[in-house]
Coordinates of C-alpha atoms in Angstrom, one line a residue:
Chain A
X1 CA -12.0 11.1 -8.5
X2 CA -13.9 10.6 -5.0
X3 CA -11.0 9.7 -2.1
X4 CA -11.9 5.8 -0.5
X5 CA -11.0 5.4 2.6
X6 CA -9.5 2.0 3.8
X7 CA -9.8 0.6 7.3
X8 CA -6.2 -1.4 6.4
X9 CA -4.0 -3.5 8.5
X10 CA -5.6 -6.4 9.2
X11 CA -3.1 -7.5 7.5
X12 CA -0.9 -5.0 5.9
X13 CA 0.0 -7.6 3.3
X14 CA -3.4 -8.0 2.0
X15 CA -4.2 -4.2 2.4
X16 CA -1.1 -3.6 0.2
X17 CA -2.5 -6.3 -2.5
X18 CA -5.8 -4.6 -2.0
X19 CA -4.0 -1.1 -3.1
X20 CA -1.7 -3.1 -5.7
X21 CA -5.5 -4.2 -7.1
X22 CA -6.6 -0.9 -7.2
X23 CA -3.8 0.6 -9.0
X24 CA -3.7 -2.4 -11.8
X25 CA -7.6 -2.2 -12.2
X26 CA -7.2 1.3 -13.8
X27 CA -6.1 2.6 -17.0
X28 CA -3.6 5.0 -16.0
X29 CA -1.1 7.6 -18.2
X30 CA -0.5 9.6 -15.0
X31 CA -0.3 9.8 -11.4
X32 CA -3.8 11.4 -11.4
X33 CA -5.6 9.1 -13.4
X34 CA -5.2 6.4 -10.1
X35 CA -8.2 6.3 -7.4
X36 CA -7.0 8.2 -4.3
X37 CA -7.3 6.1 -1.2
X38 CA -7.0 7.4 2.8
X39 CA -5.2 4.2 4.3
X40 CA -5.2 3.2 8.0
X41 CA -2.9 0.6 8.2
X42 CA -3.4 0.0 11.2
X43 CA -1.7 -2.9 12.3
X44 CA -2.8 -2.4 15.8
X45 CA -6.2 -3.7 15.8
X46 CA -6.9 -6.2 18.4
X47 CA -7.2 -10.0 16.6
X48 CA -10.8 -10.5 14.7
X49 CA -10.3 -13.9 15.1
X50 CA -9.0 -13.9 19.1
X51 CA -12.0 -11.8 19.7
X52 CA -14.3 -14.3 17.9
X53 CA -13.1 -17.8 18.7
X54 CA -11.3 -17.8 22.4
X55 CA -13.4 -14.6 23.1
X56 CA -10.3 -12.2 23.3
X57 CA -10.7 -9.6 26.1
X58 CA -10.2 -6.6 23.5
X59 CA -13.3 -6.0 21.3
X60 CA -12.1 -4.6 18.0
X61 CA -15.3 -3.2 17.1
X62 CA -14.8 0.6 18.7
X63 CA -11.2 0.4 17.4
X64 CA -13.0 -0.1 13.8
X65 CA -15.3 2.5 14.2
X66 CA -13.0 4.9 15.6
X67 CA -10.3 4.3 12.3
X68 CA -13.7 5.2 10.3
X69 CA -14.5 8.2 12.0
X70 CA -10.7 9.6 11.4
X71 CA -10.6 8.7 8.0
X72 CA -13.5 10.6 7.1
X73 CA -12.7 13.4 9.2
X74 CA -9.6 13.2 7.1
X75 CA -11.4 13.5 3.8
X76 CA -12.6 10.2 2.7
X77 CA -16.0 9.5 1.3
X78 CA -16.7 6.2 1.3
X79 CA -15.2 3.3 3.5
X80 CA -13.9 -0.4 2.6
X81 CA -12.6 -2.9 5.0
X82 CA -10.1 -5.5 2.7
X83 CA -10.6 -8.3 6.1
X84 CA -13.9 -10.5 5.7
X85 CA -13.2 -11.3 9.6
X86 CA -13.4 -8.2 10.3
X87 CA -16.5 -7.4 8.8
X88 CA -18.4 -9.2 11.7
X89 CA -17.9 -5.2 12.9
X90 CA -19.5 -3.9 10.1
X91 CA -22.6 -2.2 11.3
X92 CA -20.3 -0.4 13.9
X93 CA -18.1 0.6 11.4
X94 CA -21.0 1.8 9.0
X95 CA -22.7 3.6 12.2
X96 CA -19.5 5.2 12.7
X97 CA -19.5 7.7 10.0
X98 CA -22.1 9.4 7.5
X99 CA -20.4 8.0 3.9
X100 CA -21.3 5.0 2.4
X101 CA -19.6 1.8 3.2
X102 CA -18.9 -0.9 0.3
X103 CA -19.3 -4.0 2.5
X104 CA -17.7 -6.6 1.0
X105 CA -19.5 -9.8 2.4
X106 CA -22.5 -8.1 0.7
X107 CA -21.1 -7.3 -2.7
X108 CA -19.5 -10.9 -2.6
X109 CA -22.8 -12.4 -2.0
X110 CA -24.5 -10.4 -4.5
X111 CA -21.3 -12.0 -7.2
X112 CA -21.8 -15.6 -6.0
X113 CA -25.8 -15.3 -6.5
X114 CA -24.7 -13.5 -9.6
X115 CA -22.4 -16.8 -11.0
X116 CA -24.7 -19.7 -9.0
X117 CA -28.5 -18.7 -8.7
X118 CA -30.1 -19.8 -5.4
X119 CA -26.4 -22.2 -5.6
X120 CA -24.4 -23.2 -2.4
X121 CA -21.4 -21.3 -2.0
X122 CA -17.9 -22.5 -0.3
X123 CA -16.7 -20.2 1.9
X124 CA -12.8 -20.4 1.8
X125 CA -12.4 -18.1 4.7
X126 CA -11.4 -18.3 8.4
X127 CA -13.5 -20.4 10.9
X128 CA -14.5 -17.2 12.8
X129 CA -16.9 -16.4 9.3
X130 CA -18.7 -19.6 10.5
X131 CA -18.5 -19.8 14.4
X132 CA -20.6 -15.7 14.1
X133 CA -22.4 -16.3 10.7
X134 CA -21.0 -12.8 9.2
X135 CA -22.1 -14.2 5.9
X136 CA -25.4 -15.7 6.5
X137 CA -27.8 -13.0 6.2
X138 CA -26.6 -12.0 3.2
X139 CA -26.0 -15.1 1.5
X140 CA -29.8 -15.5 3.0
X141 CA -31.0 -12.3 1.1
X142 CA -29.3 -13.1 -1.6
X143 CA -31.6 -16.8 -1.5
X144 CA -27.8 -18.8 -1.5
X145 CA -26.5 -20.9 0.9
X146 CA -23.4 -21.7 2.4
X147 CA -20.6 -24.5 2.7
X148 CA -17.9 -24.6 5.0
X149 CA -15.0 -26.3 5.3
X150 CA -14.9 -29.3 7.4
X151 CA -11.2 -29.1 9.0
X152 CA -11.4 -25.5 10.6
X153 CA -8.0 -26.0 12.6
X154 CA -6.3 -26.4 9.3
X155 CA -8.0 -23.6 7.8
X156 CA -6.7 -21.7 10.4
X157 CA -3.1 -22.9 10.6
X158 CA -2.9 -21.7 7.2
X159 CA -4.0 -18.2 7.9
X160 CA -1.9 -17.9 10.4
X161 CA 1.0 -19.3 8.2
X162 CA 0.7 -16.8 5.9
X163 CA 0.6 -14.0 8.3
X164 CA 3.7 -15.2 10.0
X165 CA 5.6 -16.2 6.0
X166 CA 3.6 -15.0 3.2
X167 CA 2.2 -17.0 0.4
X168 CA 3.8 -20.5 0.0
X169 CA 2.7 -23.3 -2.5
X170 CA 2.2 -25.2 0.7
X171 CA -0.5 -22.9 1.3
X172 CA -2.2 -22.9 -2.1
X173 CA -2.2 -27.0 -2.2
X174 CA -3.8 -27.0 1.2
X175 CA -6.7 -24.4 0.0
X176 CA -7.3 -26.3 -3.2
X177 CA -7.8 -29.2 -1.4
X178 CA -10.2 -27.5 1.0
X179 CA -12.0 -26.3 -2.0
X180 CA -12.3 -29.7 -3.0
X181 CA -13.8 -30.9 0.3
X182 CA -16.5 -27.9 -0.3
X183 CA -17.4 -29.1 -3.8
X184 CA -17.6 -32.1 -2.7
X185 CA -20.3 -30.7 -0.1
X186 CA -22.0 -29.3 -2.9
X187 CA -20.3 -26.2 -3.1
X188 CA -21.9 -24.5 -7.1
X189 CA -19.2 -21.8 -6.9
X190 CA -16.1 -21.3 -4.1
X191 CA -15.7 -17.6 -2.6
X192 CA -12.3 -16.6 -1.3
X193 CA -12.8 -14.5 1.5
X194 CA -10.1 -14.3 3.6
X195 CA -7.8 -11.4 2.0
X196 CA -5.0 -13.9 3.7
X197 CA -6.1 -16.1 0.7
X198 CA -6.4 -13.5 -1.5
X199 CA -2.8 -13.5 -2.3
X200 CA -2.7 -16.6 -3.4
X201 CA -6.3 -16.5 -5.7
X202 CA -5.1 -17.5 -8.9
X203 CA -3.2 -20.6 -7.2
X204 CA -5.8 -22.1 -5.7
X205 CA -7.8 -24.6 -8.5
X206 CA -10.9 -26.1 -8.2
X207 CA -13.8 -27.8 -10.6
X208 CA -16.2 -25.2 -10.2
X209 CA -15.9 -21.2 -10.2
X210 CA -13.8 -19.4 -8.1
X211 CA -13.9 -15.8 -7.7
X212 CA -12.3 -13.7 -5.1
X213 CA -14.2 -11.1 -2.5
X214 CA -11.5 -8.9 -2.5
X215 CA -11.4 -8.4 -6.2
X216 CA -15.2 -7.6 -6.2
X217 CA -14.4 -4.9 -3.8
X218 CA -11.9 -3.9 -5.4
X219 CA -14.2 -3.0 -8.6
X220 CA -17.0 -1.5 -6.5
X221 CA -13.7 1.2 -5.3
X222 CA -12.9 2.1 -8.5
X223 CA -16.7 2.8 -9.6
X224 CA -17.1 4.2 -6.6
X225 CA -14.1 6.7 -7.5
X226 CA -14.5 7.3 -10.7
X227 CA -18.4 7.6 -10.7
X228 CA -19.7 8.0 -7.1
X229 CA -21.8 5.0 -8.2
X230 CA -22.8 2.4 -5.5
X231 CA -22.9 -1.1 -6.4
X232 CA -26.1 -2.8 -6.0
X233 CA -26.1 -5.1 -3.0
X234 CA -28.3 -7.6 -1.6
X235 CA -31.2 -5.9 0.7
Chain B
X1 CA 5.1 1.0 17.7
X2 CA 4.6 4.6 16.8
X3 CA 1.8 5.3 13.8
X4 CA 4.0 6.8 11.0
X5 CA 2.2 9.4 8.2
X6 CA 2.5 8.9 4.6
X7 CA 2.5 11.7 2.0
X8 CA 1.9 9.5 -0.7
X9 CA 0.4 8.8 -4.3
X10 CA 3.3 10.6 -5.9
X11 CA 3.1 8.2 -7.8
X12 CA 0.7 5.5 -6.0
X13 CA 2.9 2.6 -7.0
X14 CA 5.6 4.0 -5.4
X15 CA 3.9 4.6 -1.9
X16 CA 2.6 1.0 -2.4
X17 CA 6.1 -0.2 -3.1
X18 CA 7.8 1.7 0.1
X19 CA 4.6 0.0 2.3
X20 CA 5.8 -3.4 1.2
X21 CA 9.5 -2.8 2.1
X22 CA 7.9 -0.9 5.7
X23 CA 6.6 -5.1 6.0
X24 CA 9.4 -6.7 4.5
X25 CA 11.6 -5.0 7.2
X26 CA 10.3 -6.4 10.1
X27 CA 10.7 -10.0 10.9
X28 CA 6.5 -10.4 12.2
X29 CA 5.1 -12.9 13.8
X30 CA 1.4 -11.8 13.5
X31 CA -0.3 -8.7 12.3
X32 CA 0.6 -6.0 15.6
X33 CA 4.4 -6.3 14.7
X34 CA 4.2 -4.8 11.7
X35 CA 5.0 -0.5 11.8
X36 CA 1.4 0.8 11.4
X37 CA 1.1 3.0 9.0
X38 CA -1.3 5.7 7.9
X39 CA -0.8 6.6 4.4
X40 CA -2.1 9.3 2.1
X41 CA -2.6 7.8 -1.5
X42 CA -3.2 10.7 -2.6
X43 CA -3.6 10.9 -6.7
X44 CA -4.4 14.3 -6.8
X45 CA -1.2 16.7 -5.5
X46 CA -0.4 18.9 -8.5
X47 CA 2.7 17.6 -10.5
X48 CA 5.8 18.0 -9.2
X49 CA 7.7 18.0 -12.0
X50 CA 5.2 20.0 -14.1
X51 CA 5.3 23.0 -11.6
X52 CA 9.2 23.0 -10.7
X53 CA 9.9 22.7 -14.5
X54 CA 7.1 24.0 -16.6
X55 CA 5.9 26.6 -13.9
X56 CA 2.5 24.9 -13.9
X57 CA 0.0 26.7 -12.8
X58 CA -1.2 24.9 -9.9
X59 CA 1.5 24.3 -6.7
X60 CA 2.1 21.3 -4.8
X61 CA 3.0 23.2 -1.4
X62 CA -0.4 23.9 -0.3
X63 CA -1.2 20.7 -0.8
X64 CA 1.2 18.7 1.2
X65 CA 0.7 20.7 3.8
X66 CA -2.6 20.1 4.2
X67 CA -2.0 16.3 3.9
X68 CA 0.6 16.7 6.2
X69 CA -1.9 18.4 9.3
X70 CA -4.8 15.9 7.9
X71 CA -2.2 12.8 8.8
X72 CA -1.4 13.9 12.3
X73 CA -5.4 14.9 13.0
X74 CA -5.7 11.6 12.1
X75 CA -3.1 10.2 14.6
X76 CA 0.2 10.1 12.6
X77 CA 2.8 10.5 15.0
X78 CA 5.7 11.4 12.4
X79 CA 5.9 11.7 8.9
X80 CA 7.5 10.9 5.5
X81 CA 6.9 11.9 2.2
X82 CA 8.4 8.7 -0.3
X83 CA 8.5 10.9 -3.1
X84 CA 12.2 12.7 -3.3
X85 CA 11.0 16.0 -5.8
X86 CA 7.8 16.5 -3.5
X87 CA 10.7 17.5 -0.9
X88 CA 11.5 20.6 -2.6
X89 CA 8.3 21.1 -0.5
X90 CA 9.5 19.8 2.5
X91 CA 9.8 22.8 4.7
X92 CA 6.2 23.7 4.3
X93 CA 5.6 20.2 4.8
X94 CA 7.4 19.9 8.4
X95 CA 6.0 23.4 9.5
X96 CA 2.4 22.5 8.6
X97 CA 2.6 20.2 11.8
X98 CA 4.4 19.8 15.4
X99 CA 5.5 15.9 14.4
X100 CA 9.2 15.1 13.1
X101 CA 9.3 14.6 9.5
X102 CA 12.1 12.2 8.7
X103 CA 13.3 14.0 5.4
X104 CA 14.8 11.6 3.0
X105 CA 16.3 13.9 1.3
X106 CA 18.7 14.8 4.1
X107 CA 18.8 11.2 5.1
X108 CA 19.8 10.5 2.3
X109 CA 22.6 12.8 2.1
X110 CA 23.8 11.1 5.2
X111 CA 24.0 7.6 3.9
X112 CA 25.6 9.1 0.9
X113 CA 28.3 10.6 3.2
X114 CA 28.8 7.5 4.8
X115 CA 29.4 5.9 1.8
X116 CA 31.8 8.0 0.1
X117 CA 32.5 11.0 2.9
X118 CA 33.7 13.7 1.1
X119 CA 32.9 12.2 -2.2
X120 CA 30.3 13.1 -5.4
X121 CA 27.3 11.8 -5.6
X122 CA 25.4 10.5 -8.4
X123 CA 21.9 11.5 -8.6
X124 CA 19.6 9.6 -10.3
X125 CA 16.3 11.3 -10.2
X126 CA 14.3 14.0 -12.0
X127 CA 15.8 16.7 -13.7
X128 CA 13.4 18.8 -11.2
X129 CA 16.0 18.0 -8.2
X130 CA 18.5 19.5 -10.4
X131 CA 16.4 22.7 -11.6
X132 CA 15.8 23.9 -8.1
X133 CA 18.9 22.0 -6.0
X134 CA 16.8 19.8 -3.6
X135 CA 19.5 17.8 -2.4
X136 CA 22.2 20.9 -2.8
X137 CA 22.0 22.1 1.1
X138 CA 21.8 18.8 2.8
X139 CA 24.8 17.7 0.6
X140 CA 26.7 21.0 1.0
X141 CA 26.4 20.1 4.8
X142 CA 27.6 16.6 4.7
X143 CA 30.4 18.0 2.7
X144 CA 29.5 16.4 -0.8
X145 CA 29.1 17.5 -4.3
X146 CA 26.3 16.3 -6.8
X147 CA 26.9 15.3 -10.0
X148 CA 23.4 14.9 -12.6
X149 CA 22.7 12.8 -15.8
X150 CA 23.8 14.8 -18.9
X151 CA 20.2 13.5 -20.6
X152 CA 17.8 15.2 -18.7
X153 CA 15.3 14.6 -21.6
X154 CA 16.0 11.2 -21.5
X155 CA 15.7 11.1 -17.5
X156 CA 12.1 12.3 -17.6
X157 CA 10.7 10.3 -20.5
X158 CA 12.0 7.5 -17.9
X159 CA 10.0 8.6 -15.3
X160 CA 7.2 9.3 -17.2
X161 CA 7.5 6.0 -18.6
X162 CA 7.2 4.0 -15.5
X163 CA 4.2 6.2 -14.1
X164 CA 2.7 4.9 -17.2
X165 CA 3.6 1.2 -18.0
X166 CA 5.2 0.4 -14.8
X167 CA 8.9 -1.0 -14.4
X168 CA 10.5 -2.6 -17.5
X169 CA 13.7 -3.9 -18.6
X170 CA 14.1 -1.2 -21.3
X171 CA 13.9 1.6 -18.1
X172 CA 16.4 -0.3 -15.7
X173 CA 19.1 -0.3 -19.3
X174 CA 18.8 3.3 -19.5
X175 CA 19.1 4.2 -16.2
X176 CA 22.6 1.6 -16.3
X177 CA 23.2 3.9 -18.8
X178 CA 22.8 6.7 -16.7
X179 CA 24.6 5.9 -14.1
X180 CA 27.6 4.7 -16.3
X181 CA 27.8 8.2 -17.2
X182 CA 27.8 9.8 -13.9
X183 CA 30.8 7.4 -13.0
X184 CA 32.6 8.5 -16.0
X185 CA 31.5 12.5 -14.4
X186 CA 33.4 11.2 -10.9
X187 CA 30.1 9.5 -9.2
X188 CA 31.8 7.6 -6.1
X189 CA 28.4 6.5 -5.2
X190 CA 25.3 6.6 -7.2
X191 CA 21.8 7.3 -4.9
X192 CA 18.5 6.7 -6.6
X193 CA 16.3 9.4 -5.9
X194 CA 13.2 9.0 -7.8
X195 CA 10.7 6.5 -6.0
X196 CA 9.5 5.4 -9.7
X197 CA 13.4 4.7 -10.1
X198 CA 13.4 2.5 -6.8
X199 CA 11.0 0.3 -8.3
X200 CA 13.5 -0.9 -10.4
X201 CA 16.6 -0.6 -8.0
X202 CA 17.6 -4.2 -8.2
X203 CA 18.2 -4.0 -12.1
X204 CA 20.6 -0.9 -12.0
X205 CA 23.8 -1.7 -12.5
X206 CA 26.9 0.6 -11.9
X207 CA 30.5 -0.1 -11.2
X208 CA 30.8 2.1 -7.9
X209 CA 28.3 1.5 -5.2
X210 CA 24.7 2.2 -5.8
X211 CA 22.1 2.9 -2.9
X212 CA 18.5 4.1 -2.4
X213 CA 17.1 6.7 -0.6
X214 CA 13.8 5.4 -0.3
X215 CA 15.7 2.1 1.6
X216 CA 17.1 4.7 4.2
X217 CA 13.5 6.2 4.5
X218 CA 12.0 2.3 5.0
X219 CA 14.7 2.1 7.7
X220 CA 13.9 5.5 9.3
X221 CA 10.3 5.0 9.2
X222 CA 11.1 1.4 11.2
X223 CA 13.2 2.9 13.5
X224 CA 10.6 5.3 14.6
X225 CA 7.8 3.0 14.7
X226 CA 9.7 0.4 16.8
X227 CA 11.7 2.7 19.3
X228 CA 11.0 6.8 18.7
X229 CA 14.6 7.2 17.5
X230 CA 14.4 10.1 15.1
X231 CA 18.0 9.1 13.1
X232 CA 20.4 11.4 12.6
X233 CA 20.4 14.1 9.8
X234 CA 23.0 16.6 8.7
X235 CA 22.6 20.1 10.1

């Protein structure tokens, strides 16, 4: 079993579901049967979104790449990062060290061309995905294109709700009604990615597919792990 | 807020479990005022209970150290090991680095002190703790005497259940069961100190009171983060 490393925190809930994933998506009759992850959970990094939207005066990217370059230095060989957000970062974070990173805006671009060919996909995510494009070019490589919600503030109130409360059915109505706006923008398939969200995937209904970024990352771990396989992802 | 190192893995759900009460002990607002935490999900330390009680062939000690000195290269600025066996291993543990490891063994000891000075204690963990007296000293110094299930069999097919299936109803019955008959030995207190058993430490039911160590090690861990206070320990 390779040893993951997880650039955590952001927020420690959803990096605890992203472990709790982990765990459940093996087959295990012993301690040593379970994927060994390297977690930083580091609550500390500076706001994605404060950095992104009001243009926060502390750049989390160095932080980022710095919490990748310890963890592997502490033995992990291969990185994830459960925070879409955050993945805005990515190319500092992947500079950072000499292991392969499992993106996860790739691999979820790769599932929604996967379940909606050249499709339009509904990003339920936070407004900072849109305002910097993290998932354009590769939803572009992947030939798919994407839909946004049209009522960002709320979008973001409810991040911020959960951060501050946890999951509430409050929160799940709101996101199935966003998801509703998006298929009614054309949305062919709806893409959770907001780890935020995450906790509340099988809560939130809509028409068409949903599927849930951090449970393709989540499967890419344990492959990763078990086989030192890397999934395919978009060029 | 300090960063606090976890040797963890042993098992994986039980690291993930002591994470979430880490969160669920702060009252947060946002991300930063959660305790960050860097944790070592580490699958692969030898078993515990295989080389305490079956003199397997591969030891532990080594091991944990290493994680330990890995943790704080990696900036942990204390340490804790939710795993209560693994701390028959604590002294190579706290020498392998210069950063206070807040033992839950002995803070557990403490609480039980607290609870029923003088008293016995109830122990309601692996049959390892009894084989090689992990909790013995720090008891003998808070002036207490253990008392252990008369099933040790039926203790460890427990544990081993749980590491395999997870928590059930069937497990938290038993270990009532258990503790019933450590009352009945002259338990003033019972302290669950298996972190498999904490998972279910809301269904145990015993006449006397019932506490777990891994709660005073979530409380530790906080106290560190939030204000550097190492609590206090018997001698």
């Amino acid at each position: 079993m390779r040893t993951v490393g997880v650039l955590g925190g952001m927020g420690p809930e959803a990096t605890i579901y992203f472990m709790q994933q982990v765990v459940g998506a093996v087959s295990a009759r012993d301690d040593a049967d379970h994927v060994p992850l390297l977690v930083d959970n580091n609550t500390q990094v500076p706001s994605r979104i404060s950095a992104i939207l009001d243009g926060g005066d502390e750049d989390p990217g160095p932080v980022l790449a710095d919490m990748a370059a310890r963890l592997v230095t502490a033995g992990a060989q291969a990185l994830v990062m459960p925070c879409n957000t955050a993945h805005y970062y990515a190319a500092q974070v992947s500079a950072a060290t000499d292991v392969p990173f499992l993106n996860m805006v790739d691999l979820a671009s790769a599932e929604a061309a996967r379940l909606a060919p050249k499709g339009k996909v509904g990003l339920l995510g936070s407004p900072a995905l849109q305002r910097v494009g993290v998932f354009e070019p590769a939803l572009r490589a992947a030939g798919m294109t994407p839909v946004y919600a049209q009522d960002a503030e709320q979008v973001l109130a409810t991040i911020r709700s959960i951060k501050a409360e946890g999951p509430t059915k409050r929160a799940a109505r709101i996101l199935s009604d966003v998801s509703a706006d998006m298929e009614n923008q054309g949305a062919d398939v709806i893409c959770i990615c907001c780890t935020e969200f995450s906790l509340l995937a099988k809560e939130i209904k809509a028409i068409v597919p949903v599927f849930d970024a951090m449970q393709v990352l989540v499967a890419a771990t344990v492959r990763f792990s078990t086989s030192g396989e890397i999934a395919d992802m978009p060029a």
